[in-house]
mmCIF file of C-alpha atoms and ligand atoms in Angstrom:
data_model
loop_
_atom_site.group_PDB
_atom_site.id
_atom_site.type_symbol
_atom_site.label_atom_id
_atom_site.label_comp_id
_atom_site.label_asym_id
_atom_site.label_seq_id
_atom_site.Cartn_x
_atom_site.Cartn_y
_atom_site.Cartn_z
ATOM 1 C CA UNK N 1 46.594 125.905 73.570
ATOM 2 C CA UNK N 2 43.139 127.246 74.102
ATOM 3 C CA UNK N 3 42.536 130.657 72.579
ATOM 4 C CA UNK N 4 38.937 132.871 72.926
ATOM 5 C CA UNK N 5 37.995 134.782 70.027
ATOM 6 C CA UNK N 6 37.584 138.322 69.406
ATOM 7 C CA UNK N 7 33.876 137.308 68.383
ATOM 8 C CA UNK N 8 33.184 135.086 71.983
ATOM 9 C CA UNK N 9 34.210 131.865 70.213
ATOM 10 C CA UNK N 10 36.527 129.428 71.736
ATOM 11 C CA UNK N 11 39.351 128.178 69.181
ATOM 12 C CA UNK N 12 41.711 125.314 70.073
ATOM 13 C CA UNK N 13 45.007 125.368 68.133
ATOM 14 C CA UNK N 14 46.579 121.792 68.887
ATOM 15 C CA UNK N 15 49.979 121.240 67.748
ATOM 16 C CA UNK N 16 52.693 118.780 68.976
ATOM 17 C CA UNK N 17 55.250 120.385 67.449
ATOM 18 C CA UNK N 18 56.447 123.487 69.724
ATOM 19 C CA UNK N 19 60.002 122.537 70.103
ATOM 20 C CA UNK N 20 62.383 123.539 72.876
ATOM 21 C CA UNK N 21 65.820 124.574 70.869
ATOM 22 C CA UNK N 22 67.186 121.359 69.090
ATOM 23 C CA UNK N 23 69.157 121.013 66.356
ATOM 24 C CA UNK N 24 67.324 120.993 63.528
ATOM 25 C CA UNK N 25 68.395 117.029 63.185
ATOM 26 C CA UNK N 26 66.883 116.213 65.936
ATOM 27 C CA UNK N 27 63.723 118.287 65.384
ATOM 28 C CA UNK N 28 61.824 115.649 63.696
ATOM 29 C CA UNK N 29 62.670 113.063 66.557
ATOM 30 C CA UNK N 30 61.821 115.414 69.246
ATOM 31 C CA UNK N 31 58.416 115.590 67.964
ATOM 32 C CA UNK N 32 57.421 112.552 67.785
ATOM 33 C CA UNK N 33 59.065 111.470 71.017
ATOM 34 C CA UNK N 34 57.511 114.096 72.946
ATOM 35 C CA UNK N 35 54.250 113.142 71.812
ATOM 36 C CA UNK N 36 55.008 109.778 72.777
ATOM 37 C CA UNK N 37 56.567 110.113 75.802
ATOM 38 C CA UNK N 38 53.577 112.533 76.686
ATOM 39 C CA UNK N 39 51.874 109.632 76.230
ATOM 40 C CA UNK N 40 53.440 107.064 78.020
ATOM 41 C CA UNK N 41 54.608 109.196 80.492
ATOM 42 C CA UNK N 42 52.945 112.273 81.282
ATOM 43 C CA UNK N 43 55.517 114.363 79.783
ATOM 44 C CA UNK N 44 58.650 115.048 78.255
ATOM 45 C CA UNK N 45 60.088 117.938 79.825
ATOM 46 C CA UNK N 46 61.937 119.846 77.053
ATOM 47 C CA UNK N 47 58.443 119.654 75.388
ATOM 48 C CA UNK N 48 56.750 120.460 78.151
ATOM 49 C CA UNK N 49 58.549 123.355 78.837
ATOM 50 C CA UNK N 50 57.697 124.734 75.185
ATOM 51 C CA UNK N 51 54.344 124.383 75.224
ATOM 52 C CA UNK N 52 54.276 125.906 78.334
ATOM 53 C CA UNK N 53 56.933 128.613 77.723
ATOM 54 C CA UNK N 54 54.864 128.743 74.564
ATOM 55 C CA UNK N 55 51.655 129.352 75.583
ATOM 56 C CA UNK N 56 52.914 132.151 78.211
ATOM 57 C CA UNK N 57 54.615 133.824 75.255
ATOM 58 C CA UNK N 58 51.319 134.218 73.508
ATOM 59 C CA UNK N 59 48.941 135.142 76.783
ATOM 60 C CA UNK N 60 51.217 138.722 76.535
ATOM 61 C CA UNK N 61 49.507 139.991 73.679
ATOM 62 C CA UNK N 62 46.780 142.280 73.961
ATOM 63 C CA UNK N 63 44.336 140.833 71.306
ATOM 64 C CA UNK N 64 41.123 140.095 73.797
ATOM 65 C CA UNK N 65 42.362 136.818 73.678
ATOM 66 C CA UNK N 66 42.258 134.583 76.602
ATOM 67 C CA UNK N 67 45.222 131.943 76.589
ATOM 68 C CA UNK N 68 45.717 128.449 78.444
ATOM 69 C CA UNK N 69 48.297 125.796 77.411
ATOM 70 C CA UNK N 70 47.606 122.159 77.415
ATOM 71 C CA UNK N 71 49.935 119.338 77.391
ATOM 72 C CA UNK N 72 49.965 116.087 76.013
ATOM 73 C CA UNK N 73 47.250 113.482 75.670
ATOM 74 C CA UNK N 74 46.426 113.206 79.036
ATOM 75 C CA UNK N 75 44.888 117.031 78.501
ATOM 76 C CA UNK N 76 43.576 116.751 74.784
ATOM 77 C CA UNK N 77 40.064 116.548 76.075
ATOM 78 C CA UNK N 78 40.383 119.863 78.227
ATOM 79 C CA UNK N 79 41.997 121.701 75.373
ATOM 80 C CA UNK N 80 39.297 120.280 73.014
ATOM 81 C CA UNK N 81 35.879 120.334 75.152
ATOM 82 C CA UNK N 82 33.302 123.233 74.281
ATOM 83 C CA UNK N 83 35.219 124.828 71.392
ATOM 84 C CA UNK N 84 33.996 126.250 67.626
ATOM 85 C CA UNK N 85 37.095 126.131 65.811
ATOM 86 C CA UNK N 86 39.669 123.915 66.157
ATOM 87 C CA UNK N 87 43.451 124.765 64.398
ATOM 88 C CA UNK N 88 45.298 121.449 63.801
ATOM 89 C CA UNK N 89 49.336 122.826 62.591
ATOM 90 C CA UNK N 90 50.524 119.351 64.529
ATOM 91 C CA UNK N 91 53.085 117.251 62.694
ATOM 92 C CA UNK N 92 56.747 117.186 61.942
ATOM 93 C CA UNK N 93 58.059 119.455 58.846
ATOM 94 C CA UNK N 94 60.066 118.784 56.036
ATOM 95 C CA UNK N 95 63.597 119.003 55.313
ATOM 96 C CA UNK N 96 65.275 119.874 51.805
ATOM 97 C CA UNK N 97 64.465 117.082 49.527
ATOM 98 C CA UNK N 98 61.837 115.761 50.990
ATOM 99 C CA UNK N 99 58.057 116.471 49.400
ATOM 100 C CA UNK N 100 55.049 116.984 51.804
ATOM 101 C CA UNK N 101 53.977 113.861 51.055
ATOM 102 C CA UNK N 102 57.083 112.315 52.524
ATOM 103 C CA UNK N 103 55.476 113.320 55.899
ATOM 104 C CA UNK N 104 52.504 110.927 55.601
ATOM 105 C CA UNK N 105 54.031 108.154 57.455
ATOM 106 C CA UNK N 106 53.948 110.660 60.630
ATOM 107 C CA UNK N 107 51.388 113.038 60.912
ATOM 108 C CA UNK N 108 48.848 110.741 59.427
ATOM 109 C CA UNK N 109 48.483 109.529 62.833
ATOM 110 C CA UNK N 110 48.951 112.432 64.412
ATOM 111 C CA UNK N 111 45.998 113.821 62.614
ATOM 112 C CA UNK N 112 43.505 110.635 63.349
ATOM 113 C CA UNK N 113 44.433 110.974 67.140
ATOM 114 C CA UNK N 114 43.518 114.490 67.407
ATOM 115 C CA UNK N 115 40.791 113.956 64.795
ATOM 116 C CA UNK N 116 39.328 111.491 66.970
ATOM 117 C CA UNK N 117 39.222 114.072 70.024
ATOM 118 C CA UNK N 118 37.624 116.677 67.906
ATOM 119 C CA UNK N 119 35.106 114.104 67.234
ATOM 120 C CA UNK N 120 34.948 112.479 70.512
ATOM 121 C CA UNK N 121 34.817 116.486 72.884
ATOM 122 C CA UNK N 122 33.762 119.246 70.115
ATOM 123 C CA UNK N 123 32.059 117.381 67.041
ATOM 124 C CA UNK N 124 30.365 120.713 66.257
ATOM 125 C CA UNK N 125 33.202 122.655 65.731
ATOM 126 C CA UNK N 126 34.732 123.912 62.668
ATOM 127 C CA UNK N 127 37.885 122.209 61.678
ATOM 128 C CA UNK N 128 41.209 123.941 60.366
ATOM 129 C CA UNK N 129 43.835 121.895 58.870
ATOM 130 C CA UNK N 130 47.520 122.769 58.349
ATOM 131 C CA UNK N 131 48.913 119.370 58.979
ATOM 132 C CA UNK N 132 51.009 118.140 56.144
ATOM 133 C CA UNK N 133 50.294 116.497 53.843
ATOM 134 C CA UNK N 134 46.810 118.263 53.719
ATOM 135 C CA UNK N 135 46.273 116.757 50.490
ATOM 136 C CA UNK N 136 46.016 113.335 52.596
ATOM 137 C CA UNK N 137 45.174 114.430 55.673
ATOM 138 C CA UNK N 138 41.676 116.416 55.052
ATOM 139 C CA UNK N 139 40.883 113.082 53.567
ATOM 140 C CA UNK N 140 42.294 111.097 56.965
ATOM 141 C CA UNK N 141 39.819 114.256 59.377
ATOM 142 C CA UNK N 142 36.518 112.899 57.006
ATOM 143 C CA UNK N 143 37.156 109.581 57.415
ATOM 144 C CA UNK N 144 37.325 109.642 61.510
ATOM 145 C CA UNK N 145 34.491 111.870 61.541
ATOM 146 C CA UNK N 146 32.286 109.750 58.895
ATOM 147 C CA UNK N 147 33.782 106.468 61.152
ATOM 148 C CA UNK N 148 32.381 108.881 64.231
ATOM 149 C CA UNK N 149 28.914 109.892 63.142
ATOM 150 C CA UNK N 150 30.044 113.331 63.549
ATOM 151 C CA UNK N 151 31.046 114.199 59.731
ATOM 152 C CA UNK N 152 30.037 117.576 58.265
ATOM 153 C CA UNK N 153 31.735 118.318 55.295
ATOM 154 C CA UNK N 154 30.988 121.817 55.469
ATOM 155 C CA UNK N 155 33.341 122.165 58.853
ATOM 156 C CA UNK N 156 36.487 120.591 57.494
ATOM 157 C CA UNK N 157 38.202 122.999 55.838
ATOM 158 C CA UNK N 158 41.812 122.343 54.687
ATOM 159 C CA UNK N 159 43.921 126.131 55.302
ATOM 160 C CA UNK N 160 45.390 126.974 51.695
ATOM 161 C CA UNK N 161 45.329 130.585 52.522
ATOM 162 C CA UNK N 162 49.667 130.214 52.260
ATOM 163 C CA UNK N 163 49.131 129.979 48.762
ATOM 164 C CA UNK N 164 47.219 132.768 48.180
ATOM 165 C CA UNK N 165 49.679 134.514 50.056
ATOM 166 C CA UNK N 166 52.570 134.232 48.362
ATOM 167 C CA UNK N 167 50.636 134.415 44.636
ATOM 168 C CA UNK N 168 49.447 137.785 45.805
ATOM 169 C CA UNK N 169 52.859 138.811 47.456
ATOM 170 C CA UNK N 170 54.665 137.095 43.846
ATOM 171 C CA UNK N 171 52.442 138.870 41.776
ATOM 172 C CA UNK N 172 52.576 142.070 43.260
ATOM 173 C CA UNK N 173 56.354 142.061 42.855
ATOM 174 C CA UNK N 174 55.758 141.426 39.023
ATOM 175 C CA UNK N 175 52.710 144.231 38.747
ATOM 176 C CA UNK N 176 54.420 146.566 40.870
ATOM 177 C CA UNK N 177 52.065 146.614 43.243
ATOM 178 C CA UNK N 178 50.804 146.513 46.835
ATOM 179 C CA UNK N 179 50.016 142.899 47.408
ATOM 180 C CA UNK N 180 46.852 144.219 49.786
ATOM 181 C CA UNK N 181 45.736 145.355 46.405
ATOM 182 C CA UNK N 182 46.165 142.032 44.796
ATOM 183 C CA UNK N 183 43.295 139.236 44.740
ATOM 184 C CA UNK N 184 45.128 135.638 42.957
ATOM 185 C CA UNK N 185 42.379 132.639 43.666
ATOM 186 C CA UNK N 186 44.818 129.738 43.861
ATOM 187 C CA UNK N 187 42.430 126.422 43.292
ATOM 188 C CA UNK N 188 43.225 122.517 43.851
ATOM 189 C CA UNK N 189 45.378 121.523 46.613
ATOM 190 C CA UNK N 190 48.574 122.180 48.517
ATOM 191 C CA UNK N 191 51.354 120.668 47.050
ATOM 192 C CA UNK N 192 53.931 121.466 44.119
ATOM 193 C CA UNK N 193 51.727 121.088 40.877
ATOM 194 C CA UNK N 194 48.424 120.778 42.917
ATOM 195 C CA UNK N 195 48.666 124.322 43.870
ATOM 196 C CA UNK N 196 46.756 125.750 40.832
ATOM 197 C CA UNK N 197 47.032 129.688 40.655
ATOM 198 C CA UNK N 198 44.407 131.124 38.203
ATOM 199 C CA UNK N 199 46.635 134.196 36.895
ATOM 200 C CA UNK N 200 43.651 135.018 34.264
ATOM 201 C CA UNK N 201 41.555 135.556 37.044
ATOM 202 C CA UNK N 202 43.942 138.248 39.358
ATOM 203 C CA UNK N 203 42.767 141.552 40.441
ATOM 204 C CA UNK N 204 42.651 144.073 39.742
ATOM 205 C CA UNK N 205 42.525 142.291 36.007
ATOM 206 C CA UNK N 206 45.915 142.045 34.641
ATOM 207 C CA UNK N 207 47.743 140.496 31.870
ATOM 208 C CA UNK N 208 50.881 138.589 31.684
ATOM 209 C CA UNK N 209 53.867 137.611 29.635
ATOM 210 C CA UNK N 210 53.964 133.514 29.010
ATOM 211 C CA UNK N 211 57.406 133.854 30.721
ATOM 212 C CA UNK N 212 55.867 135.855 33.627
ATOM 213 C CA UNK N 213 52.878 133.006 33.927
ATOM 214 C CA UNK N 214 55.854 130.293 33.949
ATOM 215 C CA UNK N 215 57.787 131.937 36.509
ATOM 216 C CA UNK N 216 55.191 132.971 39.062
ATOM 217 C CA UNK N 217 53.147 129.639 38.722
ATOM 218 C CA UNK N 218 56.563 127.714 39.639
ATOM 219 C CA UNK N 219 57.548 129.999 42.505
ATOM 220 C CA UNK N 220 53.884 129.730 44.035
ATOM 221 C CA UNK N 221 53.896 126.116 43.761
ATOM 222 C CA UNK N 222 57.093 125.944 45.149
ATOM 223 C CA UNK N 223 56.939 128.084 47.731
ATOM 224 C CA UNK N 224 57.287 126.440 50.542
ATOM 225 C CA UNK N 225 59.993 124.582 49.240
ATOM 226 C CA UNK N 226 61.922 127.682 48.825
ATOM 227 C CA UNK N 227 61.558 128.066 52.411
ATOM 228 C CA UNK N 228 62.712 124.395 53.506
ATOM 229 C CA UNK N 229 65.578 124.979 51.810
ATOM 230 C CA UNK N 230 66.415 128.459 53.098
ATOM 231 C CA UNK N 231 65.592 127.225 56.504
ATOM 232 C CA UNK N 232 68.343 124.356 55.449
ATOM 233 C CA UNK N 233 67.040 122.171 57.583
ATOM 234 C CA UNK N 234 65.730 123.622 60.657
ATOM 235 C CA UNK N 235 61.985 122.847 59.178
ATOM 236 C CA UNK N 236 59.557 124.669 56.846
ATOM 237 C CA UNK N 237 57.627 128.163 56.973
ATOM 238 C CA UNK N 238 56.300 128.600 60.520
ATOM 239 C CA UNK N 239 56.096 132.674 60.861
ATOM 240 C CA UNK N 240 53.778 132.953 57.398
ATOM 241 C CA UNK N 241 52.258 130.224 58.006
ATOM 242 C CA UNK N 242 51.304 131.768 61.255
ATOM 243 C CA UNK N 243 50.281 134.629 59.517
ATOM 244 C CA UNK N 244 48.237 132.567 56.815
ATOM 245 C CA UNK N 245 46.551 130.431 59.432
ATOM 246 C CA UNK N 246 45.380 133.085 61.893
ATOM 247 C CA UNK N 247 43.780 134.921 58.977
ATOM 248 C CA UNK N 248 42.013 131.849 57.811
ATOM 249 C CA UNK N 249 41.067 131.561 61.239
ATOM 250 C CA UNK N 250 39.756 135.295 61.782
ATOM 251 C CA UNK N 251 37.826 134.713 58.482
ATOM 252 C CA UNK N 252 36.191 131.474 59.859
ATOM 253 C CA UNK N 253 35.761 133.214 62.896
ATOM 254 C CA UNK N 254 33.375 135.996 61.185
ATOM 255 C CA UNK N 255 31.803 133.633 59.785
ATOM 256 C CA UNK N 256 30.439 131.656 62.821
ATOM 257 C CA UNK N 257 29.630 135.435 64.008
ATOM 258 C CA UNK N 258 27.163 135.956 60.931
ATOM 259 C CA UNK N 259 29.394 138.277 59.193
ATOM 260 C CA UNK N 260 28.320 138.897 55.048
ATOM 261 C CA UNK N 261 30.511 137.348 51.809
ATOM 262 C CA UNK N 262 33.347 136.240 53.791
ATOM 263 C CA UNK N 263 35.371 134.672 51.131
ATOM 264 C CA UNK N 264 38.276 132.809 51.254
ATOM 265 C CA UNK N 265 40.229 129.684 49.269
ATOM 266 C CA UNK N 266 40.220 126.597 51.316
ATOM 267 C CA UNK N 267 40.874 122.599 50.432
ATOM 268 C CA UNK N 268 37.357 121.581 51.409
ATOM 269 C CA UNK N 269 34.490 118.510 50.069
ATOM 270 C CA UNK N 270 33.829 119.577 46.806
ATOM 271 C CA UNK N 271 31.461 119.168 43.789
ATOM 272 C CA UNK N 272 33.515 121.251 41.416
ATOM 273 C CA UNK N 273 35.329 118.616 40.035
ATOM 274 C CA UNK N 274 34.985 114.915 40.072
ATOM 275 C CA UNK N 275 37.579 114.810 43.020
ATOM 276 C CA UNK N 276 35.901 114.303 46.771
ATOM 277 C CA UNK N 277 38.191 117.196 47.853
ATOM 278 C CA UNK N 278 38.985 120.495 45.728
ATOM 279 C CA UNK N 279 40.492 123.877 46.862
ATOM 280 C CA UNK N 280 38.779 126.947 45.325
ATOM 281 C CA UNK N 281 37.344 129.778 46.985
ATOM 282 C CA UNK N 282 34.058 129.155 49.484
ATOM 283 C CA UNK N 283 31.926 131.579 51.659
ATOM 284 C CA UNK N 284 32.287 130.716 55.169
ATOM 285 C CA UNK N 285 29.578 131.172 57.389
ATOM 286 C CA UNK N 286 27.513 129.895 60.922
ATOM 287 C CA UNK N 287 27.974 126.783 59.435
ATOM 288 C CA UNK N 288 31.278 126.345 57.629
ATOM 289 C CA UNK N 289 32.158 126.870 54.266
ATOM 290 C CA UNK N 290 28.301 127.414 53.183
ATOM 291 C CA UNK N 291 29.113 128.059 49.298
ATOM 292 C CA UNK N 292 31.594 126.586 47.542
ATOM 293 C CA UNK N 293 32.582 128.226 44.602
ATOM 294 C CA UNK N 294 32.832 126.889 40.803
ATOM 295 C CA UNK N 295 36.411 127.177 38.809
ATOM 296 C CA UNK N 296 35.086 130.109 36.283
ATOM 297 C CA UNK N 297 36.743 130.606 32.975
ATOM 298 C CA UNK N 298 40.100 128.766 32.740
ATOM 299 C CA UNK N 299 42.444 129.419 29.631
ATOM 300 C CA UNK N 300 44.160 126.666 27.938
ATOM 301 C CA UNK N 301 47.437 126.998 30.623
ATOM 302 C CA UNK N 302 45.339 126.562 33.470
ATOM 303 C CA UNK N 303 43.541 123.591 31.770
ATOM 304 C CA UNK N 304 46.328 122.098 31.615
ATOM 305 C CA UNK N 305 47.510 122.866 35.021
ATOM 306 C CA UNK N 306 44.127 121.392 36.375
ATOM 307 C CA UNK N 307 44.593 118.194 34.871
ATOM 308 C CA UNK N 308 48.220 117.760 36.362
ATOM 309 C CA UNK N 309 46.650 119.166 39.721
ATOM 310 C CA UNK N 310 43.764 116.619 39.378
ATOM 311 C CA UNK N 311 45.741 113.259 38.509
ATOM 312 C CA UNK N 312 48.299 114.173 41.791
ATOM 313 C CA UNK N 313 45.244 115.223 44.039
ATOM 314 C CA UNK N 314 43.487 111.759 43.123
ATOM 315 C CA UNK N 315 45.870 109.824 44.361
ATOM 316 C CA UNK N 316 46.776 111.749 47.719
ATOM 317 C CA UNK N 317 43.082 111.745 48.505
ATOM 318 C CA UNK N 318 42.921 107.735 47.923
ATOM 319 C CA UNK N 319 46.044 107.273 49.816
ATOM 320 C CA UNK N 320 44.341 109.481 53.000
ATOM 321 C CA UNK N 321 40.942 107.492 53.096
ATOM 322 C CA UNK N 322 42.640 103.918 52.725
ATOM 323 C CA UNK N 323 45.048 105.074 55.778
ATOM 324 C CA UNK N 324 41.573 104.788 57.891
ATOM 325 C CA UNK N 325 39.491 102.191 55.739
ATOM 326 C CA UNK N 326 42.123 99.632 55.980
HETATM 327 C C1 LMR K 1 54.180 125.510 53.304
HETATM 328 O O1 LMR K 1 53.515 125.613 52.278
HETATM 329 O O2 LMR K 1 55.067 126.325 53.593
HETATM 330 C C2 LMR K 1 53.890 124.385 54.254
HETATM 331 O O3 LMR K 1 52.997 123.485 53.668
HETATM 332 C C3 LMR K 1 55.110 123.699 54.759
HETATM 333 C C4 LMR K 1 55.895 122.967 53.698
HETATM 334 O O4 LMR K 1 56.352 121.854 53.971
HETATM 335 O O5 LMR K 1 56.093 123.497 52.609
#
């Protein structure tokens, strides 16, 4: 689907996986069939009618925005030609049991074909990842773009905002507080121990029990498992993940308008550690994420927790670049 921004800016949000009602067995297969049959043959029509049915769904709200669906890869070069921002959610979720990682096999190439069109119809344009798992697949987006000639590393930004979702929504709960009021940076990836939540650094400042930092930095890391398994099966979070990704969006969106100190955590090319890609937080601006932030003052947990996040991270990065270098 083609959205335009509040700010003039065209954003593209590309996902193959808008699913007619299926069971939630047959969710996975749908999505990659109806990407291949839109392939092959111009269309699956249960998918088609979703994206469709989809797209006139979200042309009734009355943001500014204007709305056009696009199907298959017949179309990815209309729904990709001209734009600023481009949302890539595409990709089949998980189930119970399974880790993001688990995923790879499938929306690796999912993510190098529509990769390739972003480099191919928009290489300006700032990317947004969601695809799982984004510890691989920012790495997989850098690679097609470096293969491309079109690779800035400031415009691939890997969408952790999730995280800091639910550690400000957790940690409100504990502090008895409004979770507006709540700031938690969340730093080095997105999955299970990756996801890094600085607790010493919430605000407003705040301190807690070692039972309290246990349980909230185990319930942020695991919180979209707690979802797969309350969905049981009929996939992962999809209405706060909504929520996460259109804010990430709107923030990258003020950026590109020239907005001041728009701040926000995001999985990006990083210098902070010795890792090629590091979430932590980064001012977004014309140009992408223009500053990217350093750690500040860990305390012996979070140490810790960085050099769990660091040794899984290594690997998932590796295991993203080799899927194009080889
Ligand atoms: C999430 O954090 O909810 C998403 O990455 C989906 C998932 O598989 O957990």
């Amino acid at each position: 689907m083609e959205f335009r921004g509040s700010a003039n800016q065209r954003i593209a949000r590309i996902s193959a996986h808008l699913q007619p009602s299926s069971t939630p067995q047959m969710e996975a297969k749908n999505s990659v069939m109806g990407r291949e049959n839109c392939r092959a043959k111009g269309g699956n029509p249960g998918f088609k009618v979703a994206i469709l049915g989809a797209a006139a769904d979200v042309s009734h709200m009355d943001t500014g925005a204007v709305v056009r669906g696009f199907l298959g890869a017949k179309q990815l070069e209309d729904a990709l030609t001209g734009m600023d921002l481009v949302i890539i959610p595409a990709g089949v979720p998980r189930k119970p049991g399974m880790t993001r990682d688990d995923l790879f096999k499938i929306n690796a190439g999912i993510v190098k074909t529509l990769c390739e069109g972003v480099a191919k119809c928009c290489p300006n344009a700032i990317v947004n990842l969601i695809s799982n798992p984004v510890n691989s697949t920012v790495a997989i987006a850098a690679e097609v773009f470096k293969k491309a000639g079109t690779y800035d590393p400031k415009k691939l930004l890997g969408v952790t905002t999730l995280d800091v979702a639910r550690a400000n929504t957790f940690v409100a709960e504990v502090l008895g507080l409004d979770p507006r009021e709540v700031d938690v940076p969340v730093v080095g990836g997105h999955a299970g121990v990756t996801i890094l939540p600085l607790l010493s650094q919430v605000k407003p400042p705040s301190s807690f029990t070692p039972s309290e930092i246990e349980y909230l930095t185990n319930r942020i890391q695991n919180g979209g498992t707690e979802v797969v398994e309350a969905k049981a099966g009929a996939g992962s979070a999809t209405l706060s993940m909504a929520y996460a990704a259109a804010k990430f969006a709107d923030a990258c969106l003020r950026g590109l308008r020239g907005d001041a100190n728009v701040i926000e955590c995001s999985f990006v090319a990083s210098q902070v550690t010795e890792l090629a890609f590091f979430a932590t937080k980064v001012r977004l601006g014309r140009t992408g994420a223009e500053e990217v932030y350093q750690l500040g003052p860990l305390n012996e947990y979070e140490r810790i927790g960085l050099e769990k996040a660091k040794e899984e991270l290594a690997g998932s990065i590796q295991k993203g670049v080799e899927f194009i270098r080889k």
